[in-house]
mmCIF file of C-alpha atoms in Angstrom:
data_model
loop_
_atom_site.group_PDB
_atom_site.id
_atom_site.type_symbol
_atom_site.label_atom_id
_atom_site.label_comp_id
_atom_site.label_asym_id
_atom_site.label_seq_id
_atom_site.Cartn_x
_atom_site.Cartn_y
_atom_site.Cartn_z
ATOM 1 C CA MET A 1 -36.954 -6.453 -49.100
ATOM 2 C CA SER A 2 -37.852 -4.865 -45.716
ATOM 3 C CA ARG A 3 -35.414 -7.043 -43.529
ATOM 4 C CA ALA A 4 -32.309 -5.764 -45.009
ATOM 5 C CA PRO A 5 -33.006 -1.991 -44.466
ATOM 6 C CA GLN A 6 -33.573 -2.766 -40.624
ATOM 7 C CA ARG A 7 -30.647 -4.639 -40.339
ATOM 8 C CA HIS A 8 -28.615 -1.603 -42.187
ATOM 9 C CA ARG A 9 -30.133 0.882 -39.814
ATOM 10 C CA PHE A 10 -29.280 -1.833 -36.540
ATOM 11 C CA TYR A 11 -25.412 -1.600 -37.411
ATOM 12 C CA HIS A 12 -25.654 1.909 -38.006
ATOM 13 C CA ILE A 13 -27.201 2.569 -34.367
ATOM 14 C CA PHE A 14 -24.797 -0.179 -33.080
ATOM 15 C CA SER A 15 -21.701 1.407 -34.488
ATOM 16 C CA PHE A 16 -22.541 4.719 -33.318
ATOM 17 C CA TRP A 17 -23.197 3.717 -29.782
ATOM 18 C CA LEU A 18 -19.999 1.551 -29.810
ATOM 19 C CA ALA A 19 -17.655 4.463 -30.751
ATOM 20 C CA LEU A 20 -19.382 6.742 -28.454
ATOM 21 C CA ASN A 21 -18.524 4.207 -25.641
ATOM 22 C CA LEU A 22 -15.135 3.982 -26.509
ATOM 23 C CA VAL A 23 -14.350 7.757 -26.955
ATOM 24 C CA ILE A 24 -16.172 7.975 -23.365
ATOM 25 C CA LEU A 25 -14.762 4.709 -21.549
ATOM 26 C CA CYS A 26 -11.207 4.919 -23.150
ATOM 27 C CA PRO A 27 -9.673 8.209 -21.365
ATOM 28 C CA LEU A 28 -10.947 6.782 -18.258
ATOM 29 C CA SER A 29 -8.538 3.801 -18.465
ATOM 30 C CA TYR A 30 -5.800 6.231 -18.610
ATOM 31 C CA ALA A 31 -6.456 7.669 -15.331
ATOM 32 C CA LYS A 32 -4.187 7.714 -12.924
ATOM 33 C CA SER A 33 -3.888 4.593 -10.898
ATOM 34 C CA PRO A 34 -4.240 4.942 -7.091
ATOM 35 C CA PRO A 35 -0.827 5.000 -5.311
ATOM 36 C CA GLY A 36 0.429 1.809 -3.843
ATOM 37 C CA ILE A 37 2.838 0.953 -0.814
ATOM 38 C CA LEU A 38 6.216 -0.612 -0.757
ATOM 39 C CA VAL A 39 7.173 -2.401 2.375
ATOM 40 C CA ILE A 40 11.161 -1.927 2.692
ATOM 41 C CA ALA A 41 13.793 -3.416 4.805
ATOM 42 C CA ASN A 42 17.664 -2.986 5.276
ATOM 43 C CA VAL A 43 19.668 -5.311 3.099
ATOM 44 C CA ALA A 44 21.327 -6.717 6.104
ATOM 45 C CA ALA A 45 18.022 -7.802 7.329
ATOM 46 C CA HIS A 46 18.444 -10.893 4.717
ATOM 47 C CA LEU A 47 14.649 -10.789 4.495
ATOM 48 C CA PRO A 48 12.974 -12.976 1.968
ATOM 49 C CA ILE A 49 9.776 -11.481 0.157
ATOM 50 C CA LEU A 50 7.053 -11.231 2.921
ATOM 51 C CA THR A 51 3.394 -12.444 2.798
ATOM 52 C CA HIS A 52 0.498 -10.030 3.811
ATOM 53 C CA HIS A 53 -0.130 -11.794 6.878
ATOM 54 C CA GLU A 54 3.333 -11.524 8.078
ATOM 55 C CA VAL A 55 3.588 -7.775 7.568
ATOM 56 C CA ARG A 56 0.404 -7.158 9.437
ATOM 57 C CA GLN A 57 1.772 -9.284 12.205
ATOM 58 C CA ILE A 58 5.223 -7.391 12.273
ATOM 59 C CA TYR A 59 3.241 -4.037 12.337
ATOM 60 C CA MET A 60 0.448 -5.236 14.995
ATOM 61 C CA GLY A 61 3.084 -6.472 17.610
ATOM 62 C CA GLY A 62 2.884 -10.199 16.755
ATOM 63 C CA THR A 63 5.480 -12.843 17.183
ATOM 64 C CA LEU A 64 7.723 -11.689 14.127
ATOM 65 C CA SER A 65 7.585 -7.883 15.725
ATOM 66 C CA ARG A 66 10.453 -9.118 18.393
ATOM 67 C CA LYS A 67 12.730 -10.021 15.446
ATOM 68 C CA TYR A 68 12.290 -7.032 13.310
ATOM 69 C CA ARG A 69 12.151 -3.191 14.176
ATOM 70 C CA ALA A 70 8.986 -1.666 12.595
ATOM 71 C CA VAL A 71 8.994 2.091 11.952
ATOM 72 C CA ALA A 72 5.732 4.038 10.584
ATOM 73 C CA LEU A 73 5.040 7.513 10.049
ATOM 74 C CA LYS A 74 3.310 10.007 11.874
ATOM 75 C CA VAL A 75 -0.487 9.951 12.534
ATOM 76 C CA GLY A 76 -2.131 12.099 10.006
ATOM 77 C CA ASN A 77 0.549 11.424 7.221
ATOM 78 C CA PRO A 78 -1.044 10.566 4.082
ATOM 79 C CA THR A 79 1.016 7.636 3.291
ATOM 80 C CA ARG A 80 0.399 6.159 6.805
ATOM 81 C CA ILE A 81 -3.510 6.229 5.964
ATOM 82 C CA LEU A 82 -3.061 4.318 2.869
ATOM 83 C CA PHE A 83 -0.847 1.752 4.977
ATOM 84 C CA ASN A 84 -2.903 1.195 7.678
ATOM 85 C CA THR A 85 -6.180 0.892 5.502
ATOM 86 C CA LYS A 86 -4.664 -1.061 2.513
ATOM 87 C CA VAL A 87 -2.356 -3.341 4.289
ATOM 88 C CA ILE A 88 -3.151 -3.607 7.944
ATOM 89 C CA GLY A 89 -6.951 -3.214 7.083
ATOM 90 C CA LEU A 90 -8.068 -0.974 10.207
ATOM 91 C CA THR A 91 -8.250 2.458 10.740
ATOM 92 C CA GLU A 92 -5.929 4.864 12.676
ATOM 93 C CA SER A 93 -8.541 5.058 15.431
ATOM 94 C CA ARG A 94 -8.818 1.286 15.320
ATOM 95 C CA ILE A 95 -5.271 0.719 15.295
ATOM 96 C CA GLN A 96 -4.581 3.158 18.340
ATOM 97 C CA SER A 97 -6.900 1.542 20.371
ATOM 98 C CA TYR A 98 -5.481 -1.490 19.602
ATOM 99 C CA TRP A 99 -2.049 -0.215 20.616
ATOM 100 C CA ALA A 100 -3.564 1.327 23.970
ATOM 101 C CA GLN A 101 -4.585 -2.008 25.212
ATOM 102 C CA LEU A 102 -1.323 -3.668 24.380
ATOM 103 C CA LEU A 103 0.618 -0.884 26.248
ATOM 104 C CA PHE A 104 -1.584 -1.209 29.267
ATOM 105 C CA THR A 105 -1.084 -4.845 29.258
ATOM 106 C CA GLY A 106 2.538 -4.634 28.478
ATOM 107 C CA ARG A 107 2.720 -7.173 25.895
ATOM 108 C CA SER A 108 3.825 -4.875 23.235
ATOM 109 C CA HIS A 109 5.011 -1.616 21.984
ATOM 110 C CA PRO A 110 3.708 0.357 19.124
ATOM 111 C CA PRO A 111 6.214 0.920 15.670
ATOM 112 C CA LEU A 112 8.717 3.466 16.218
ATOM 113 C CA GLU A 113 7.118 6.765 14.571
ATOM 114 C CA LEU A 114 8.800 9.087 12.286
ATOM 115 C CA SER A 115 7.716 12.563 10.650
ATOM 116 C CA SER A 116 8.723 12.298 6.811
ATOM 117 C CA VAL A 117 9.412 9.503 4.205
ATOM 118 C CA LYS A 118 12.921 10.578 3.928
ATOM 119 C CA GLU A 119 13.425 10.217 7.597
ATOM 120 C CA LEU A 120 12.169 6.485 7.622
ATOM 121 C CA LEU A 121 14.405 5.658 4.439
ATOM 122 C CA ASN A 122 17.224 6.952 6.324
ATOM 123 C CA TYR A 123 16.486 5.170 9.171
ATOM 124 C CA VAL A 124 15.874 1.835 7.382
ATOM 125 C CA ALA A 125 18.862 2.153 5.202
ATOM 126 C CA THR A 126 21.264 2.480 8.175
ATOM 127 C CA THR A 127 19.223 0.275 11.181
ATOM 128 C CA ASP A 128 19.558 -3.573 10.728
ATOM 129 C CA ASN A 129 16.454 -5.387 10.759
ATOM 130 C CA ALA A 130 14.572 -2.295 10.401
ATOM 131 C CA ILE A 131 11.375 -2.040 8.337
ATOM 132 C CA GLY A 132 9.300 0.497 7.105
ATOM 133 C CA TYR A 133 6.842 1.350 4.424
ATOM 134 C CA VAL A 134 6.862 4.267 1.733
ATOM 135 C CA PRO A 135 4.831 5.017 -1.425
ATOM 136 C CA THR A 136 5.675 3.248 -4.776
ATOM 137 C CA GLN A 137 6.923 6.347 -6.666
ATOM 138 C CA VAL A 138 9.953 6.941 -4.153
ATOM 139 C CA ALA A 139 13.608 6.221 -5.007
ATOM 140 C CA LEU A 140 14.788 3.763 -2.737
ATOM 141 C CA PRO A 141 18.431 3.979 -1.810
ATOM 142 C CA ASN A 142 20.826 0.703 -2.486
ATOM 143 C CA ASN A 143 21.125 -0.942 0.616
ATOM 144 C CA VAL A 144 16.853 -0.902 0.780
ATOM 145 C CA ILE A 145 14.988 -3.800 -0.460
ATOM 146 C CA VAL A 146 11.469 -4.494 -1.330
ATOM 147 C CA VAL A 147 9.804 -7.093 0.712
ATOM 148 C CA TYR A 148 6.039 -6.422 0.249
ATOM 149 C CA GLN A 149 4.301 -4.380 -2.153
ATOM 150 C CA LYS A 150 0.617 -3.617 -2.266
#
């Protein structure tokens, strides 16, 4: 007889806490997801889907950078900061230091820098072998394809 009321009380407390957690945590699951990055290329480049390593190699002056023309946004642009941290995996200061070394030794040149996403889209759309990056919410023209998404 003494066990039944205890069990009943336990279920009430458990149900209350479960309902409270659902009320608190469910709205958090609908919070805005962090912005993503699309790496895009001109359709004429006939590029397959690129791997993370290949994108990094193109943007950091590796062997693929001789075949494809990487374009980037200007320093300080929020999309550039997101790209550098999520895709390249380095801070802006580390990337600038890296390019200073490569320029000094004459081994490679940094990507062409453009001032806006619109300008970057136009450049990639009209230049063969051009590769750039844009935020995921940007509408892409027909002559541009997505080759990597992060």
